[in-house]
Coordinates of C-alpha atoms in Angstrom, one line a residue:
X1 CA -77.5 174.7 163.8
X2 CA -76.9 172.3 166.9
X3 CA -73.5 171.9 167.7
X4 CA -72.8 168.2 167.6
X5 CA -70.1 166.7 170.4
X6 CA -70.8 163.3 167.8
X7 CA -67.6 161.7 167.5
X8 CA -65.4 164.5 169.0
X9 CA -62.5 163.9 171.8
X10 CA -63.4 165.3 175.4
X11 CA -61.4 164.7 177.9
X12 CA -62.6 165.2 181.4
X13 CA -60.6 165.0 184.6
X14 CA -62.4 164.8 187.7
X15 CA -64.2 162.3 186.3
X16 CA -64.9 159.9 189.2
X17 CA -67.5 161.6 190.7
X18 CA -69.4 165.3 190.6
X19 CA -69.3 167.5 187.8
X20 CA -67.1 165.4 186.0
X21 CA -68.9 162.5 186.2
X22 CA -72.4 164.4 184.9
X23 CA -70.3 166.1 182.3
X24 CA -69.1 162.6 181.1
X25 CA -72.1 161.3 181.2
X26 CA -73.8 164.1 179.4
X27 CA -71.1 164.1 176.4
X28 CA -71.7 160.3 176.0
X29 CA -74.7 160.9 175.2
X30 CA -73.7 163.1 172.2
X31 CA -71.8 160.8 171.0
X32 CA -68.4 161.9 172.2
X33 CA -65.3 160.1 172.7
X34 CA -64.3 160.5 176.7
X35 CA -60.7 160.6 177.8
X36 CA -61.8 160.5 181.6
X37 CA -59.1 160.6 184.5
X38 CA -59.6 161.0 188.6
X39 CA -57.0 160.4 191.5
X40 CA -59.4 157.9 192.5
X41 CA -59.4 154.8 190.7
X42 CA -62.4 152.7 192.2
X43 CA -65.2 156.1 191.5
X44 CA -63.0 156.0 187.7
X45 CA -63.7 152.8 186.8
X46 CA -67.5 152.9 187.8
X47 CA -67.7 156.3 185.4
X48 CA -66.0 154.2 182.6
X49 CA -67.9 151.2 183.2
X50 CA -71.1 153.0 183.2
X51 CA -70.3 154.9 180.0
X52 CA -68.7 151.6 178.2
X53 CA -67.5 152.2 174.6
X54 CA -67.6 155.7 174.7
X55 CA -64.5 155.8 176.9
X56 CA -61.8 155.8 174.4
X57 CA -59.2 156.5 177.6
X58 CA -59.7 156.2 181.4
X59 CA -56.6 156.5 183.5
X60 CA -56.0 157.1 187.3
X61 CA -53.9 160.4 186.9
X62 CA -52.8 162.9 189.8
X63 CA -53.3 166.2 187.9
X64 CA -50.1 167.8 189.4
X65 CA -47.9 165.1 188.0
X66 CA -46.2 167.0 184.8
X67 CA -45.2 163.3 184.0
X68 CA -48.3 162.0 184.3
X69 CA -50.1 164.6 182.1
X70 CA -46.9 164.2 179.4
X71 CA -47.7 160.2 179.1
X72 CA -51.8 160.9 178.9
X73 CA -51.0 163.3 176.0
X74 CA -49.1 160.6 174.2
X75 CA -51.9 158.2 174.9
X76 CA -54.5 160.3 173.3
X77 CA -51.8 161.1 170.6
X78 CA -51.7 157.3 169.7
X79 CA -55.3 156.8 170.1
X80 CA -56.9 159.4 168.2
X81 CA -54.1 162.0 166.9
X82 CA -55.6 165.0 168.3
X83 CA -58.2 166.2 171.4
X84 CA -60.5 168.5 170.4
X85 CA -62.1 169.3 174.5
X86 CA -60.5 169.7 177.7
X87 CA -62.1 170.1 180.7
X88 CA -60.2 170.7 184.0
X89 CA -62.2 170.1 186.8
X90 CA -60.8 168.4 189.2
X91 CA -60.5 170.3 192.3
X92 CA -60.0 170.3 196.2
X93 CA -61.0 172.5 199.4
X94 CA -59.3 173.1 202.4
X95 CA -60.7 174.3 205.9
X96 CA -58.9 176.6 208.3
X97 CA -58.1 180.3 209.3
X98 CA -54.5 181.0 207.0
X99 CA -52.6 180.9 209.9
X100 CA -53.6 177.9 211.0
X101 CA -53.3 176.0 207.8
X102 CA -49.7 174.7 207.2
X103 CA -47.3 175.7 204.1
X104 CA -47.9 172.6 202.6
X105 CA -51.6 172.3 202.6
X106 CA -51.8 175.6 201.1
X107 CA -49.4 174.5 198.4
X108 CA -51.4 171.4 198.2
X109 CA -54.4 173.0 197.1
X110 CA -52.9 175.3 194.8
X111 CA -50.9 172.6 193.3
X112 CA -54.6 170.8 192.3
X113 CA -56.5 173.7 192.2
X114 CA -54.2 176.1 189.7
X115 CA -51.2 174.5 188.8
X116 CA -52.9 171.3 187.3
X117 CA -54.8 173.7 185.3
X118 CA -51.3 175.7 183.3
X119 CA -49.8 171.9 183.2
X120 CA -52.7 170.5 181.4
X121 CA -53.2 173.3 179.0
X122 CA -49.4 173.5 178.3
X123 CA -49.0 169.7 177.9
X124 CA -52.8 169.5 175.8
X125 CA -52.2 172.5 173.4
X126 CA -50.3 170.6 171.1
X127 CA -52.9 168.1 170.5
X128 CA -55.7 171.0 170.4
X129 CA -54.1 172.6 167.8
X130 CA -54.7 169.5 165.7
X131 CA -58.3 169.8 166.1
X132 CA -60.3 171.3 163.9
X133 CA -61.7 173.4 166.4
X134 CA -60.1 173.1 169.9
X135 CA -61.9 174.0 173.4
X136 CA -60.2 174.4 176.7
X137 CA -62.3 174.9 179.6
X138 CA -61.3 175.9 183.2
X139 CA -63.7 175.4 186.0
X140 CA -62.9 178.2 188.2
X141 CA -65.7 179.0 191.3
X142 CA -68.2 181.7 191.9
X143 CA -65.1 181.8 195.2
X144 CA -63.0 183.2 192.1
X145 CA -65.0 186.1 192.5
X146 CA -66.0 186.9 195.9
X147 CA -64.6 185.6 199.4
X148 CA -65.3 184.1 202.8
X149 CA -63.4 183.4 206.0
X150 CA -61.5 180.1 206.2
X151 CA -61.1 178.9 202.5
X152 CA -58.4 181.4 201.7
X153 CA -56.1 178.4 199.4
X154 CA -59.0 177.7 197.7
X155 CA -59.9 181.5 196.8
X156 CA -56.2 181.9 196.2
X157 CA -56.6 179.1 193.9
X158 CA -60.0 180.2 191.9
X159 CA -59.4 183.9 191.6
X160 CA -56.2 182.5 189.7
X161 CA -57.9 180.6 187.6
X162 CA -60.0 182.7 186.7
X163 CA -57.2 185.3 186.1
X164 CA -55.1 182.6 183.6
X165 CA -58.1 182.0 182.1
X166 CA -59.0 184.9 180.8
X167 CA -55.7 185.7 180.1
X168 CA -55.1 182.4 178.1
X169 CA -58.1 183.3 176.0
X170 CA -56.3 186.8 175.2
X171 CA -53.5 184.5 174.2
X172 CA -55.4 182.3 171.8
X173 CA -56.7 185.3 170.0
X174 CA -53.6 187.3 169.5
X175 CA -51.4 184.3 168.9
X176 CA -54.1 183.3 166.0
X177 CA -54.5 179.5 167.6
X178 CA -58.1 177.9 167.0
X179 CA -59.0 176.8 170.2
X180 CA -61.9 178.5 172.1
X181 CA -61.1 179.5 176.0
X182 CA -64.6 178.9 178.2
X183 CA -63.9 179.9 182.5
X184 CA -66.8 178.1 184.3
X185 CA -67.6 179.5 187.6
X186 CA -69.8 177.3 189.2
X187 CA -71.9 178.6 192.4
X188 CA -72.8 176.0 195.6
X189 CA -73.2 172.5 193.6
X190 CA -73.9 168.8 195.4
X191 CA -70.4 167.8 195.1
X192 CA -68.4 165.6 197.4
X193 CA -65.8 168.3 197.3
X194 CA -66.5 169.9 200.7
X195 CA -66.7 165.9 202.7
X196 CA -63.3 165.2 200.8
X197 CA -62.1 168.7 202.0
X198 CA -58.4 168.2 204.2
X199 CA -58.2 170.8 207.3
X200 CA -55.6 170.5 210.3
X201 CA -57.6 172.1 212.8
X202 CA -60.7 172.9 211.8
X203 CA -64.1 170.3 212.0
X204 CA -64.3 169.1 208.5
X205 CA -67.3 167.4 209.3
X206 CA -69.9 170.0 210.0
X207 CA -68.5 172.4 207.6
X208 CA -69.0 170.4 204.9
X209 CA -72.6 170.1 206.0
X210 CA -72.9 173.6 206.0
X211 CA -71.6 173.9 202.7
X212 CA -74.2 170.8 201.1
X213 CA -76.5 173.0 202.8
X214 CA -76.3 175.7 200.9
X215 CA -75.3 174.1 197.8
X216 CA -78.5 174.7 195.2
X217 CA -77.5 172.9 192.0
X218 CA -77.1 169.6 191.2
X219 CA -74.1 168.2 189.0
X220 CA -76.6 166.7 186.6
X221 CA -78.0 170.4 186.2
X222 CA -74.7 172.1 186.0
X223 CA -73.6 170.0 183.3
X224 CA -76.2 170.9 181.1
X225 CA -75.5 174.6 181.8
X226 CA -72.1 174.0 181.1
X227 CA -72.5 172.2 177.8
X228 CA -75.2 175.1 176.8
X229 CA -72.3 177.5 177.6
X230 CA -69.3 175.5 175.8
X231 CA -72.0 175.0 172.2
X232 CA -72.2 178.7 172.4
X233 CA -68.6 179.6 173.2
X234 CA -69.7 181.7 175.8
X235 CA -66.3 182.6 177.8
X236 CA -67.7 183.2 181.2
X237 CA -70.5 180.1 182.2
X238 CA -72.2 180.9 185.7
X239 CA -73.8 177.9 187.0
X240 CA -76.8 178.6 189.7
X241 CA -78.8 181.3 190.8
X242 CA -75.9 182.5 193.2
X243 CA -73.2 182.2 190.7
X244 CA -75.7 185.2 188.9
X245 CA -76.7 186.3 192.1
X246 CA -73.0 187.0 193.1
X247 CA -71.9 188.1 189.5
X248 CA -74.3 191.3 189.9
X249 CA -73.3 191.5 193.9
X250 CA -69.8 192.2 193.1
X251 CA -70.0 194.4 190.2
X252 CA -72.5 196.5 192.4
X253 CA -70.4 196.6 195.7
X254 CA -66.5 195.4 194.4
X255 CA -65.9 195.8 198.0
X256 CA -68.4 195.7 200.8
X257 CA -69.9 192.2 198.9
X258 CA -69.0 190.4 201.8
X259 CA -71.5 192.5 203.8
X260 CA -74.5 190.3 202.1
X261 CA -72.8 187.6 200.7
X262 CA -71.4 186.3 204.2
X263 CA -75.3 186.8 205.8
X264 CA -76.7 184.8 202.5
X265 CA -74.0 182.3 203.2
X266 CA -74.6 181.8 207.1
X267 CA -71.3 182.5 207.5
X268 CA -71.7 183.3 211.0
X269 CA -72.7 179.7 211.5
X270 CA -70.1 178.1 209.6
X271 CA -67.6 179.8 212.0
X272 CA -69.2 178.2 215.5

């Protein structure tokens, strides 16, 4: 039997553009209710004007903002009584060798990247639990996984998600709760994510080129693998050829990967 998002509360954040914004899109089509949320409010409010009555909720919201998360959660409270999806998505990238990127840009992108993630579980749990049938996913990275040479935040930040997530679904089990824990871990997708990227030294610019270049999916594609992954409450979704690609390269070589993975990803030219 389908699984039907008819009528059921998603919220998204990240929406503005990306992954988000295809996954919103996608879910309105089913028939959900969106909660949708992005730091910027001008990409927000063309998602929600796009998707019209099916946003029940769209709110600027900085996802590191305990506050911020605490009054969204009595929004949807008021609104519907109960949330039956999140989806944290939104994300950042940095660019620079570790010792050349400052304390607080590192803490930046962790603050986004991981800690946004525990806040908005902790604060949303309450209001899953009144679901039927709750959902939490994490979008973590295919960098959760493996690693490359001037990104170290943003691995730092993935290969924690990925770790909470998978610990989190441990938790849910154990503790009895019925909400289902999905970790997406998404390969090279057509994102702005790399041109918004913040870097002190390094030329944000052409790295972000490189990284479009080898980018293979597109939002619109990964959003259908991730719904196909969510309806079957598949834990780990890999999105893209390299996200498989990868998946099988580091069980087979834990840790030379780096030996292919770096040639496959031109790594050489991402450094000149």
């Amino acid at each position: 039997m389908k699984h039907s998002w008819s009528q059921k509360v998603v919220l998204i954040t990240g929406a503005g553009s990306g992954i988000g914004q295809a996954l919103a899109k996608l879910f309105a089509k089913e028939g959900a209710k969106l909660v949708l949320t992005d730091i910027n409010g001008k990409a927000l409010a063309k998602t929600a004007s796009e998707l019209g009555s099916s946003v029940l909720i769209a709110k600027v919201h900085d996802v590191c903002s305990k506050e911020g998360w605490q009054t969204l959660a009595a929004e949807i409270d008021d609104a519907a009584g109960h949330l039956d999806v999140l989806i944290n998505n939104a994300g950042m990238i940095s660019f620079g060798f570790f010792d050349e990127t400052s304390e607080d840009l590192f803490d930046k992108v962790m603050d986004v990247n991981l800690n946004a993630v525990v806040i908005g579980c902790r604060e949303m749990l309450p209001l899953l639990e009144k679901s039927h049938r709750g959902m939490i996913v994490n979008v973590a990275s295919i960098f959760g996984l493996i690693t490359m040479p001037m990104v170290t935040p943003y691995h730092a930040s993935k290969f924690a998600v990925r770790g909470f997530t998978e610990a989190l679904q441990q938790d849910m089990i154990y503790s009895g709760k019925n909400i289902d824990i999905v970790c997406v871990m998404p390969g090279g997708i057509r994102t702005n994510i790399a041109k918004s990227a913040e870097s002190e030294v390094a030329d944000s610019n052409s790295l972000a080129k490189h990284f479009d270049s080898v980018a293979l999916t597109s939002p619109e594609k990964a959003a259908k693998v991730i719904e196909k992954g969510m309806r079957k409450k598949k834990f780990r979704v890999l999105v893209g050829p390299d996200a498989k690609f990868v998946d099988i390269l580091y069980k087979l070589l834990p840790t030379d990967y780096y030996k292919i993975s770096n040639r496959l990803l031109r790594v050489n030219k991402f450094l000149r």
